[in-house]
Amino acid sequence: MARLSGRQKNMPNLQSQIALENVPKHIAIIMDGNGRWAKQKGMPRVLGHRSGVKSVREVTEAAAQIGVQYLTLYAFSTENWNRPPAEVTALMTLLVETIKGEIRDLNKNGVRLVAIGELSSLPSATYKTLMQGIEETKNNTRITLVLALNYSSKWELTQATRLIAEQVQAGTLKPEDISETTIETMLATRGIPDPDLLVRTSGEARLSNFLLWQLAYAELYFTPVFWPDFGKNELYEAILSYQKRERRFGQTSEQVDQKSS
Ligand code: IPE
Ligand code: IPE
Ligand code: MG
């Protein structure tokens, strides 16, 4: 008899196993493995990126359906400029096409698009379309989709440091008044709660310069699945893993138990 994989066996029930009162408010995903997915199929890398768009659509809708409020997707890192120019161009073009093609559905599904990263350095067509997408979806409230584009954590923290230094120099901020909140308000993610769960696909177990400050207390989930194969059931699996964990925030297990009972 053919053995059912864990995925097949559990598929119909995964969503119903999720405790809706303990869904992560914010999930961040490092969407990785598009290139290897394509290579495995003997296809050019770019087709892997194209297939990845399907996963973005499916995961965004699945997340919204179970009440996730923020979904942050790492779409392009500052380090990704070092890829072959043709791949960079293809990615930027794909972004334009995707945002243009999705605006209607984003609005239909209540998705507010925002972006973090050094956006002004994006190619102008990408920047313009992105700004248009953000503007046209700004009143949606079902879920916020944060695209990390030309983003890196070290860039963000350097910017924040610069802003703080400028305020100190101008005399509007005293060094002794700098708090964690001060720093948070200088980050690209200001106003967005820290992720509760970080997912990385494709088997890599690293952060690749992503949200280093904001992930300080996130639960980390690594899966071997390549991003184009990551769909709603893989998202549910990640959430179920999250829900089995005890978030102690430095306290003892007994203290956490007391608080929740
Ligand atoms: C993630 O997939 C997409 C981006 C980084 C833009 P990759 O393109 O990194 O895929 P692999 O890691 O080469 O398989
Ligand atoms: C991280 O993936 C960046 C994005 C998913 C956009 P990479 O594939 O670029 O990461 P590294 O280089 O393998 O660490
Ligand atoms: Mg990669």
Short mmCIF file of N, CA, C and O in Angstrom, two decimals, residues 9 12 16 24 100 128 157 162-163 185 242 250:
data_model
loop_
_atom_site.label_atom_id
_atom_site.label_comp_id
_atom_site.label_asym_id
_atom_site.label_seq_id
_atom_site.Cartn_x
_atom_site.Cartn_y
_atom_site.Cartn_z
N LYS A 9 -2.04 12.96 4.72
CA LYS A 9 -2.82 12.39 5.80
C LYS A 9 -3.60 13.47 6.56
O LYS A 9 -4.76 13.31 6.89
N PRO A 12 -7.04 17.44 5.21
CA PRO A 12 -8.39 17.99 5.38
C PRO A 12 -8.61 18.62 6.75
O PRO A 12 -9.45 19.47 6.91
N SER A 16 -8.88 22.97 10.84
CA SER A 16 -9.78 22.85 11.98
C SER A 16 -9.03 22.61 13.30
O SER A 16 -9.56 22.80 14.37
N PRO A 24 -1.09 33.56 15.52
CA PRO A 24 -0.12 34.66 15.57
C PRO A 24 -0.71 35.92 14.93
O PRO A 24 -1.33 35.85 13.88
N LYS A 100 0.31 45.19 -10.15
CA LYS A 100 -0.74 45.68 -11.06
C LYS A 100 -1.87 44.66 -11.18
O LYS A 100 -3.04 45.00 -11.13
N LYS A 128 6.92 53.22 -8.62
CA LYS A 128 5.63 53.86 -8.92
C LYS A 128 4.47 52.90 -8.72
O LYS A 128 3.46 53.24 -8.11
N LEU A 157 18.61 49.51 10.68
CA LEU A 157 19.16 49.94 11.96
C LEU A 157 20.15 51.09 11.77
O LEU A 157 20.26 51.97 12.63
N ARG A 162 21.00 56.93 12.43
CA ARG A 162 21.21 58.24 11.83
C ARG A 162 20.12 59.23 12.27
O ARG A 162 20.41 60.36 12.66
N LEU A 163 18.87 58.78 12.23
CA LEU A 163 17.76 59.65 12.63
C LEU A 163 17.89 60.09 14.09
O LEU A 163 17.66 61.25 14.43
N THR A 185 10.31 53.51 16.99
CA THR A 185 9.61 54.50 16.15
C THR A 185 10.48 54.97 14.99
O THR A 185 10.00 55.65 14.08
N TYR A 242 3.64 26.48 15.99
CA TYR A 242 3.69 27.67 16.86
C TYR A 242 2.80 27.48 18.09
O TYR A 242 3.17 27.81 19.21
N GLY A 250 11.30 34.95 29.03
CA GLY A 250 12.25 35.06 30.15
C GLY A 250 11.75 34.51 31.45
O GLY A 250 12.52 34.32 32.40
#
